[in-house]
Coordinates of C-alpha atoms in Angstrom, one line a residue:
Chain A
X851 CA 3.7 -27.6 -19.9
X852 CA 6.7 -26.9 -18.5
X853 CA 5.6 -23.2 -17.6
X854 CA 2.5 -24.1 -16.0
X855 CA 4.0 -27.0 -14.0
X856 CA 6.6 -26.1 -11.1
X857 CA 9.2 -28.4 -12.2
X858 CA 11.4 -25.6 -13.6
X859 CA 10.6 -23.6 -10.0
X860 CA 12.0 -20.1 -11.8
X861 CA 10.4 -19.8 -15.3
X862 CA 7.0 -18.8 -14.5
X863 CA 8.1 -16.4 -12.1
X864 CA 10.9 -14.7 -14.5
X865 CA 8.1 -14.8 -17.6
X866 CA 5.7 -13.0 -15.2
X867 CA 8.4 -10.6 -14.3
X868 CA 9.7 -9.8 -17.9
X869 CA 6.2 -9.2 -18.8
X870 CA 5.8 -7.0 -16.0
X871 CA 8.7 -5.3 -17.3
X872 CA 7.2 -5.1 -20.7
X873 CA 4.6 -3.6 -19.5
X874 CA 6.3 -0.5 -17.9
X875 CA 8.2 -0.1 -21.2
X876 CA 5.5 0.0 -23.1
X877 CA 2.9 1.4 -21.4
X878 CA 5.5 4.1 -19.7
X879 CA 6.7 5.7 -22.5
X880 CA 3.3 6.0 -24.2
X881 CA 1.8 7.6 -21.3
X882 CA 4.9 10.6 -21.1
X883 CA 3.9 10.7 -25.5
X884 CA 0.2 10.9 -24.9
X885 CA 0.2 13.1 -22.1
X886 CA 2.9 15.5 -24.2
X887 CA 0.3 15.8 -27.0
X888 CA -2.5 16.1 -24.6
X889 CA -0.3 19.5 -23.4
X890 CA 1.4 18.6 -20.3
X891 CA 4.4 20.0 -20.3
X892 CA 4.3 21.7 -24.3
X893 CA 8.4 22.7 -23.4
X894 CA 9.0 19.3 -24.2
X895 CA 10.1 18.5 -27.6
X896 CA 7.7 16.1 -29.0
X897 CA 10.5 14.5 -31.7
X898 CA 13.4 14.6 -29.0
X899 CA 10.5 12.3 -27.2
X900 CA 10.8 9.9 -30.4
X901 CA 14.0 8.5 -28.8
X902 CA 12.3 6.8 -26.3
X903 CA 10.7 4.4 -28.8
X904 CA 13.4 2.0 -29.2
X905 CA 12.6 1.1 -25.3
X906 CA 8.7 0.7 -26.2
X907 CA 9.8 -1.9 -29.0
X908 CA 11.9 -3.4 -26.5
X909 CA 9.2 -3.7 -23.7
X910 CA 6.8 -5.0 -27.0
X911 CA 9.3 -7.4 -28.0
X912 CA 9.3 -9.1 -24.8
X913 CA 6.0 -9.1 -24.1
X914 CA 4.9 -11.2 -27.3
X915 CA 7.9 -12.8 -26.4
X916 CA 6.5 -13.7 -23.0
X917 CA 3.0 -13.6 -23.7
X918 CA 3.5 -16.4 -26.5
X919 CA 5.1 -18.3 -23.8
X920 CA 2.2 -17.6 -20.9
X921 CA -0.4 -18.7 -24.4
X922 CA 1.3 -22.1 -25.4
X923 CA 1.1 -23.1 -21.9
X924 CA -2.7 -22.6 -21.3
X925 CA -3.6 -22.0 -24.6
X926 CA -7.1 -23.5 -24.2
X927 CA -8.0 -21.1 -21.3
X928 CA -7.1 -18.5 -22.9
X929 CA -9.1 -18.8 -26.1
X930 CA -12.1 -19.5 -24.1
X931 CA -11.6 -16.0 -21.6
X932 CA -13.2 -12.8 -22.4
X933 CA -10.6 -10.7 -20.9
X934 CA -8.1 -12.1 -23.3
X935 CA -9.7 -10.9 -26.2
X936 CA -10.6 -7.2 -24.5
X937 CA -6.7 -7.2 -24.0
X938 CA -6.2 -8.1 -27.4
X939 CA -8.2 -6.2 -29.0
X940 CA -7.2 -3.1 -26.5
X941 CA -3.3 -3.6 -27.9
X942 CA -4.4 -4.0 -31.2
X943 CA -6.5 -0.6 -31.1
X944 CA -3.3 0.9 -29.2
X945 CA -0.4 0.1 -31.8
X946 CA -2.9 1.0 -34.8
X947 CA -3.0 4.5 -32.4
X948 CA 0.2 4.7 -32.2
X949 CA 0.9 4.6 -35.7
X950 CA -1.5 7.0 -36.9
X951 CA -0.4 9.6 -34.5
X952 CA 3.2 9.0 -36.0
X953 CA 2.1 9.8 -39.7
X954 CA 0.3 12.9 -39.1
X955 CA 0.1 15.5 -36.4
X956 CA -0.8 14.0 -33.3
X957 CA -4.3 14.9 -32.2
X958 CA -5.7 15.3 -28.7
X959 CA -8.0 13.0 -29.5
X960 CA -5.7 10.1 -30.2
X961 CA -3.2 10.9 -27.6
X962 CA -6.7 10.2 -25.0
X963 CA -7.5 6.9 -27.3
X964 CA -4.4 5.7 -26.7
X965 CA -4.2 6.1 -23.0
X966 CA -7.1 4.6 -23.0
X967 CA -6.9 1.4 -24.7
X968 CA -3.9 0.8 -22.9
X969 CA -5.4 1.2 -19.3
X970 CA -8.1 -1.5 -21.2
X971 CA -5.5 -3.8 -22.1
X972 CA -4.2 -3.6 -18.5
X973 CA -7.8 -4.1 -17.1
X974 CA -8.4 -7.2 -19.3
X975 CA -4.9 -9.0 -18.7
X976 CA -5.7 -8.4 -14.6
X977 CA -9.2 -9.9 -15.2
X978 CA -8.0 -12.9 -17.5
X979 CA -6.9 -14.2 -14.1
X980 CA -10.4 -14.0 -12.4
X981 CA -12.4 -14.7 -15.2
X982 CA -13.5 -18.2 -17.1
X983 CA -11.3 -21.3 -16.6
X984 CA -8.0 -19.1 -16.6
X985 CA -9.2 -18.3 -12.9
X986 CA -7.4 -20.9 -11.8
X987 CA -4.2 -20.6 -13.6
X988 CA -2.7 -17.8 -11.8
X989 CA -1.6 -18.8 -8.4
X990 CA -2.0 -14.8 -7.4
Chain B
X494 CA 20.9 -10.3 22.0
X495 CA 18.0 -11.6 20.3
X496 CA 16.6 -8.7 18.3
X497 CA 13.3 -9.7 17.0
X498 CA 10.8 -7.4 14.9
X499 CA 8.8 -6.9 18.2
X500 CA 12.3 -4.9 19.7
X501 CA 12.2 -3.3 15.8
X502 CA 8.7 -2.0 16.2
X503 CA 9.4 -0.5 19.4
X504 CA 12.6 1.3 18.8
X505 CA 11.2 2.7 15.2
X506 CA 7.9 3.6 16.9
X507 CA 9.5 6.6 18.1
X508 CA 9.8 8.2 14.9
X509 CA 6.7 10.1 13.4
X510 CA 5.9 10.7 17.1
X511 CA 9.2 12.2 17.8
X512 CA 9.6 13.5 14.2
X513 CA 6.6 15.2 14.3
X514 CA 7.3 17.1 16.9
X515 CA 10.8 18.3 16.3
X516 CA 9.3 18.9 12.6
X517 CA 6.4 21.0 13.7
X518 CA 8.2 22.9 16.0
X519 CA 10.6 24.0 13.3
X520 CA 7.7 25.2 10.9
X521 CA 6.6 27.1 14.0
X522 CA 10.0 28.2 14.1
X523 CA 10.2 29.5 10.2
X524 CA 6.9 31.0 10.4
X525 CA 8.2 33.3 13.6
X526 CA 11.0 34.0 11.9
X527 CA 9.6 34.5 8.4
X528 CA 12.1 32.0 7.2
X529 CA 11.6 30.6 3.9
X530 CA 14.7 28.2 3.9
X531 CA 13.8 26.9 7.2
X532 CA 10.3 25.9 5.9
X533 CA 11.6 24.2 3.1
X534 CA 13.8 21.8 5.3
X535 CA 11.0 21.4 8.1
X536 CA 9.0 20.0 4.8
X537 CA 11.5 18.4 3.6
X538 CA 11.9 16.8 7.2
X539 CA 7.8 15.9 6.7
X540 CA 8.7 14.3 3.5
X541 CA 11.3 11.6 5.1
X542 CA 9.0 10.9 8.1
X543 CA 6.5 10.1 5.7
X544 CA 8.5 7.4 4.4
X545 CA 9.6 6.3 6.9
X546 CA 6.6 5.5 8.2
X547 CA 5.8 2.8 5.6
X548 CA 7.9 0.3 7.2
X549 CA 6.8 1.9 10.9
X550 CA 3.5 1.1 10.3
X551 CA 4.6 -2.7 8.4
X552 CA 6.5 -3.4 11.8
X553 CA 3.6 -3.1 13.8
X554 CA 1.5 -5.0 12.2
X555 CA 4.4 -7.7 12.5
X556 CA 4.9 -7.4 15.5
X557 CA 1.4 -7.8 16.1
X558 CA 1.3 -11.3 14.6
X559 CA 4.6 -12.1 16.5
X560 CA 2.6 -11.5 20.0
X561 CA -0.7 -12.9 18.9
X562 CA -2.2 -15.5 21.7
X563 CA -0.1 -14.3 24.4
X564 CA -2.2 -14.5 27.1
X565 CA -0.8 -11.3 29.2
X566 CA -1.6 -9.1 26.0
X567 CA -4.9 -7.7 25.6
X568 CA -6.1 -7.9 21.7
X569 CA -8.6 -5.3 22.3
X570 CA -5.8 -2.9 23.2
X571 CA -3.7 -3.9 20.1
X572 CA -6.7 -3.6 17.9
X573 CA -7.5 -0.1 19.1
X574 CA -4.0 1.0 18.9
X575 CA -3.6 -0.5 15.0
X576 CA -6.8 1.0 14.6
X577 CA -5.7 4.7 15.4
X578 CA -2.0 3.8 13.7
X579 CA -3.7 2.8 10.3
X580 CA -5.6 6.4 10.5
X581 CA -2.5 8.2 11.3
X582 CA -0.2 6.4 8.9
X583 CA -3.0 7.3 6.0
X584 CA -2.7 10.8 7.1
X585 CA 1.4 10.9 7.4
X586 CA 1.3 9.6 3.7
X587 CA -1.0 13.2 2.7
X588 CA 0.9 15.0 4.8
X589 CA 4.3 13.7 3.0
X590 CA 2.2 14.4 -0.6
X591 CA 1.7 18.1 0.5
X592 CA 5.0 18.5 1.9
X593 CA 6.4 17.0 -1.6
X594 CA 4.0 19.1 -3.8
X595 CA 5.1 22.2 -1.8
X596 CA 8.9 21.7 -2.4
X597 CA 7.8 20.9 -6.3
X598 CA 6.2 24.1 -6.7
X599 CA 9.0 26.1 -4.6
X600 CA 11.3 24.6 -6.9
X601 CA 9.4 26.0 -9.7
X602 CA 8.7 29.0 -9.2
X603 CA 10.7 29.7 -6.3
X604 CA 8.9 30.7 -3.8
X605 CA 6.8 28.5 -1.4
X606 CA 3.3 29.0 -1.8
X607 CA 1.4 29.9 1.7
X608 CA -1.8 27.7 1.2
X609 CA 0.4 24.6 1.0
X610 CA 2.3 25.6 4.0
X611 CA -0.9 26.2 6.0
X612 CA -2.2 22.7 4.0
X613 CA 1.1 21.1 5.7
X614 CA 0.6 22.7 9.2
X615 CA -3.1 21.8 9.7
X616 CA -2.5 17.9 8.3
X617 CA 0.8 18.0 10.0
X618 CA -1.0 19.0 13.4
X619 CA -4.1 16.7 13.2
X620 CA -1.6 14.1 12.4
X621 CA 0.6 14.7 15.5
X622 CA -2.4 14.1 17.8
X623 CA -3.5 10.9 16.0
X624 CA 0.1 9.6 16.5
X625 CA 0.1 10.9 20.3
X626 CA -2.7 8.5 20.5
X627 CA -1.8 5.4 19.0
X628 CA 1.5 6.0 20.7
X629 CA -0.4 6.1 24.1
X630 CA -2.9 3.1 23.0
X631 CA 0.4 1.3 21.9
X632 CA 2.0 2.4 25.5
X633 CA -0.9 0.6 27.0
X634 CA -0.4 -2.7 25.0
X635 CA 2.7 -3.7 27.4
X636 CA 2.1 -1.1 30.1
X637 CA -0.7 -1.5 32.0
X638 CA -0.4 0.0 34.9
X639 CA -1.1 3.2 32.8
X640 CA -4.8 2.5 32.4
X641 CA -4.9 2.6 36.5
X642 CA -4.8 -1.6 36.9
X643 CA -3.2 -4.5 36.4
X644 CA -3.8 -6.7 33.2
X645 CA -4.4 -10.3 34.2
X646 CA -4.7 -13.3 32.0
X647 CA -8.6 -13.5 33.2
X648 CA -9.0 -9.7 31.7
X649 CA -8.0 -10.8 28.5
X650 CA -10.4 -13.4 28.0
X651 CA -12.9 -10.9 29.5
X652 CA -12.1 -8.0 26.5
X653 CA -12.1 -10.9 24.3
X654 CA -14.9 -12.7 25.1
X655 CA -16.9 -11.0 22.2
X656 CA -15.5 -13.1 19.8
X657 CA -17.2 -11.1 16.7
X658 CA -14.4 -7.8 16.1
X659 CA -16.6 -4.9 16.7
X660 CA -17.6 -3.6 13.1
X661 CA -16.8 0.5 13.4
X662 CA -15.8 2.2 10.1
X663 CA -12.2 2.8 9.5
X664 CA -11.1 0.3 11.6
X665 CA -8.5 -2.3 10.2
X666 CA -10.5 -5.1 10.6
X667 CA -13.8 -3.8 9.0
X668 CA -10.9 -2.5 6.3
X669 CA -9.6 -6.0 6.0
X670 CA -13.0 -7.7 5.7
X671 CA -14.0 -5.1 2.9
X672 CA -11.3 -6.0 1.1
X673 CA -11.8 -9.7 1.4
X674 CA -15.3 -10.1 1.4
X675 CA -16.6 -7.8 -1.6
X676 CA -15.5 -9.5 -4.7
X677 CA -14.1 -6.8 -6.9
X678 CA -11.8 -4.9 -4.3
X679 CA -8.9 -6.8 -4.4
X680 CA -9.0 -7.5 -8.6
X681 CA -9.9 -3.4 -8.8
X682 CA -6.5 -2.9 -6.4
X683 CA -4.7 -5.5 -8.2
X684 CA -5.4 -3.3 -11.6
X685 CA -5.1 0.0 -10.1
X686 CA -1.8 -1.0 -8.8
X687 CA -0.5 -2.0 -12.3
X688 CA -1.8 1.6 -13.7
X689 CA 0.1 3.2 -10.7
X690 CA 3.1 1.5 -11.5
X691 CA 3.1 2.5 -15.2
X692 CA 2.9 6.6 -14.8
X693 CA 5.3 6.2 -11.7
X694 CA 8.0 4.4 -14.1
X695 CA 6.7 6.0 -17.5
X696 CA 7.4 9.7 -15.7
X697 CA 10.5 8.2 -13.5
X698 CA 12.3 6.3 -16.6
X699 CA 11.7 9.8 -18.8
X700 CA 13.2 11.9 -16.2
X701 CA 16.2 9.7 -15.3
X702 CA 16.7 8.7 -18.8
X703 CA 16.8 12.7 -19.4
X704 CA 19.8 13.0 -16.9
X705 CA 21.4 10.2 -18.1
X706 CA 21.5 11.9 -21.7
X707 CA 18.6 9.8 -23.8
X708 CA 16.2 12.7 -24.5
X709 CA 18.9 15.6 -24.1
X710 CA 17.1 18.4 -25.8
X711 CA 14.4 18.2 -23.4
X712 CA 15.0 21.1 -21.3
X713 CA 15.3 19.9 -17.2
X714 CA 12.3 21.3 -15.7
X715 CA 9.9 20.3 -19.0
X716 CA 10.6 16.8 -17.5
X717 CA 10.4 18.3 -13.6
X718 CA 6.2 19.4 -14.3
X719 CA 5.6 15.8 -15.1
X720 CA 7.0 14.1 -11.2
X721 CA 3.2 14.9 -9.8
X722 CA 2.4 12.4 -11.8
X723 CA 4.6 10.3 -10.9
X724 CA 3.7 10.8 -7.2
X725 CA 0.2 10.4 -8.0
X726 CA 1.0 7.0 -9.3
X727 CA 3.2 6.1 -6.2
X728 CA 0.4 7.6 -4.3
X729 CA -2.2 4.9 -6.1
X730 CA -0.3 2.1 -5.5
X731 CA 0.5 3.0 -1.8
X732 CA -2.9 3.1 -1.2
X733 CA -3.9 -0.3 -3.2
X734 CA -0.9 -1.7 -1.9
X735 CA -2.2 -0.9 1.6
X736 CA -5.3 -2.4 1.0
X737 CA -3.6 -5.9 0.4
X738 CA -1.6 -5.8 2.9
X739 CA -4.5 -5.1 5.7
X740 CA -6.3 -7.9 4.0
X741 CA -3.6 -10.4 4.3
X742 CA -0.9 -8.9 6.5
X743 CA 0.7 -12.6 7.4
X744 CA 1.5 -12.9 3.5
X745 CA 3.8 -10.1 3.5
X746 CA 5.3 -9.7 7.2
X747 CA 7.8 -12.9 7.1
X748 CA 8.5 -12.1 3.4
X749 CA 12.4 -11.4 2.3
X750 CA 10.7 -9.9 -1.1
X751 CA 8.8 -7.9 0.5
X752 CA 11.2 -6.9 3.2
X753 CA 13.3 -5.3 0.2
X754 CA 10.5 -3.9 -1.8
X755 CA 9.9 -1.8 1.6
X756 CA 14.0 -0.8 1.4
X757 CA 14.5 -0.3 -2.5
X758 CA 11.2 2.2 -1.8
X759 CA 12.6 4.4 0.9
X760 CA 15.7 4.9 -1.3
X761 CA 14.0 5.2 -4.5
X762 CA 11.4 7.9 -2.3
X763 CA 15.0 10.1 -1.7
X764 CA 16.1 9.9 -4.8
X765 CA 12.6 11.3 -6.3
X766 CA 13.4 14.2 -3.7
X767 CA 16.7 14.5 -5.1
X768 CA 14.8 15.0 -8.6
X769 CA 12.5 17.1 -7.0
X770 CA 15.0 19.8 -4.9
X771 CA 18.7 20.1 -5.9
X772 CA 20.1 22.6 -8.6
X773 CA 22.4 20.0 -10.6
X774 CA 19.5 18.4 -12.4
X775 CA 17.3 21.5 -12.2
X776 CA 19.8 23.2 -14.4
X777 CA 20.0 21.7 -17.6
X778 CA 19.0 23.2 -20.5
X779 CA 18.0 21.4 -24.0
X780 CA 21.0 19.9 -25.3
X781 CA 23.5 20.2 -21.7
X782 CA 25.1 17.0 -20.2
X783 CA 24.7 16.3 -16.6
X784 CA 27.7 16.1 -14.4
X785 CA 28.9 13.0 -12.9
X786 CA 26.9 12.4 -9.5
X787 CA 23.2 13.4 -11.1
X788 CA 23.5 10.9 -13.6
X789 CA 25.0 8.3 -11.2
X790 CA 21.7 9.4 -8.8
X791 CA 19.5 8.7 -12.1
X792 CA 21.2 5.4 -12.7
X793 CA 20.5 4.5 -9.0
X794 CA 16.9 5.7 -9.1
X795 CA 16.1 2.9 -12.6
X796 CA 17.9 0.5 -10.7
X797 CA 15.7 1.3 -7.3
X798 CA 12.5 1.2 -9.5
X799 CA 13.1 -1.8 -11.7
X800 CA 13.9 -3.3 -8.9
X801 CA 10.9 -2.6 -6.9
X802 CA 9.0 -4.0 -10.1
X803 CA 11.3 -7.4 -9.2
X804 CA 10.4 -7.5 -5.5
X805 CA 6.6 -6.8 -5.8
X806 CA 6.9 -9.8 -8.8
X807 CA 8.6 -12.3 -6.8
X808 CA 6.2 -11.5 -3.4
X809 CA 4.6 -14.8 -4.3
X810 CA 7.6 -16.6 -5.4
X811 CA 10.4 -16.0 -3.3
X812 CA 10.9 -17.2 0.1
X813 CA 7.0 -17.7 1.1
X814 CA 4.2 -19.4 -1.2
X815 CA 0.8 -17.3 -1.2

């Protein structure tokens, strides 16, 4: 694949970096939302806080964007890695989070879930690099 | 004139030393005096020493590879002196947290609270005499005649002739060794980093985006409480960053990426103090627009940390292969 393989020197790098992006987005804003609800700083207006979303569907958007890429080129690895499915199932947990704290009054509870199964999906993209065949995929 | 990193390391040496000094002597200063303004500056002086001596402590070590094998240097005497540096440079970064955390809270609630002033001179003071004696130890590396006697090329196979680094705790080569012999320490780091780097932009990208007028009826100082966290994440990654780099110090030395992750983080670490101290941000209320130069500041400080994200990225990719 054309990722995997050097011949395009740039592309793996600038996937890796948009993901890394991504991940900020994502994982940034919910982390200011979480800790709101959790009652760090209660002077902050939880709906005013809603505006930040459209940059966590941004960061989301290009991480299945990249993350689709980063699959199709070792997609073989992947399926057979633990850590990929921990990740998975981590953003999976997170969104479905996410969405439930939107439709009723966010509880304590959640807001800690959800900081949580983010730190997990962070965990288990680190270790898809170190564990199973993928360990040699990442030239980190 | 051929200015290497060697000449860089020796010039910017001078710093926290120097600094310290000058920075202690003013605290000493605003205590006689009883001078509240005066000890806000003196630990706002702490604060960009601090950062400063990031890259201080990076030279060093490059300049240490830059000199290896010469056979009129001792290694023993560059090992003790990065040995001490590494101790002093771990305390410098606390001592730039506390000097931070007391500006955060005098901003606050307006006063500067005396146990984090006392916190400040105690770390500050144990500080200055570990950098009067890596200073000294580093004096030593090219100045021999201070230890009493010349340094021969037969001495420095002598102090070397133990081939084995002597194993100590805290020294930078049992440090490095940890970190590349034990399996986990470096995945852990690598993971720990990434957390660190999500609070530092999640708080940073909330804050600046608050300036810029995103999240405008968030009140100022609502967004202000949240920076410790930020500085806790900065605080994790220096620390896990650290830990890489004593591992595998020639990765990183004769790296352009890294070279401007090191720059983009000294100005990105004044413009969190900018957040941190001055009245034009501190001011706004839910709903008021920031004036010109705090939101061109907060547009500076996304670019800085974005583009720290891009340097640490392309480490591997740009200029040197790992």
């Amino acid at each position: 694949m054309w990722i995997g393989l050097s011949d395009s020197f740039f592309a793996y790098p600038l996937i890796l970096l948009v993901h890394t992006v991504g991940l900020t987005l994502i994982v940034g804003v919910n982390l200011v939302v979480s800790l709101r609800v959790l009652g760090v700083s209660p002077e902050m207006p939880l709906d005013e806080l809603e505006q930040l979303f459209p940059l966590m569907w941004a960061g989301l958007f290009m991480n299945v964007l990249t993350g689709v890429l980063l699959f199709i080129a070792k997609a073989t690895q992947f399926v057979s890695n633990p850590a990929f499915y921990l990740k998975m199932i981590s953003i999976a947990a997170a969104l479905a989070i996410f969405f439930a704290m939107r439709r009723r009054t966010p509880s304590r509870i959640l807001a800690a879930a959800s900081i949580g199964f983010w730190l997990l999906a962070i965990i288990g993209g680190r270790a898809m690099a170190y564990v199973g065949e993928a360990a040699q995929f990442s030239s980190l | 004139m051929n200015l290497n990193v060697v000449h860089v390391h020796l010039i910017a040496n001078h710093v926290p030393t120097v600094g310290l000094v000058v920075a202690l002597s003013l605290l000493l200063v605003a205590f006689a005096k009883k001078d509240e303004e005066l000890k806000r500056i003196t630990l706002g002086v702490f604060f960009v020493i601090a950062l400063l001596t990031l890259p201080i402590y990076i030279s060093g070590s490059a300049a240490d590879i830059a000199i290896k094998d010469r056979p009129d240097i001792s290694a023993a005497t560059v090992r003790a002196h990065k040995d001490v540096a590494l101790v002093a440079f771990a305390l410098m970064g606390v001592v730039g947290a506390a000097s931070w955390f007391g500006l955060w809270q005098a901003r606050r609630t307006s006063r500067l609270p005396h146990w984090t002033v006392a916190a400040v001179l105690l770390l500050s003071t144990l500080t200055l005499v570990l950098m009067a004696r890596t200073a000294t130890l580093g004096g030593e590396i090219r100045h021999p005649e201070m230890t009493g006697r010349a340094f021969t090329a037969s001495d420095a196979a002598k102090a070397d002739e133990p081939a084995v680094p002597e194993a100590g705790w805290l020294t930078t080569t049992a440090l490095a060794a940890f970190v590349i012999n034990t399996s986990w320490v470096w995945q852990a780091s690598e993971t720990v980093h990434f957390i660190g780097m999500c609070l530092l932009i999640g708080v940073l990208l909330a804050v600046n985006l608050r300036i810029l007028g995103r999240i405008k009826r968030v009140p100022f100082p609502a967004l202000h409480r949240l920076l410790p966290l930020a500085i806790l994440g900065f605080g994790l990654n220096a620390a896990s960053g650290m830990l890489f780099f004593v591992a595998a110090p020639d990765q990183y030395t004769q790296n352009p990426s890294f070279f401007w992750k090191l720059a983009f983080i000294f100005v990105a670490g004044v413009q969190v103090f900018y957040l941190t101290v001055f009245d034009k941000t501190w001011v706004l209320g839910p709903g008021d627009d920031a004036t010109v130069t705090p939101k061109i500041v907060a547009a500076s400080g996304l670019f800085l940390w974005f583009g720290i994200v891009f340097w640490g990225t392309m480490l591997p990719f740009l200029g040197l292969r790992f």
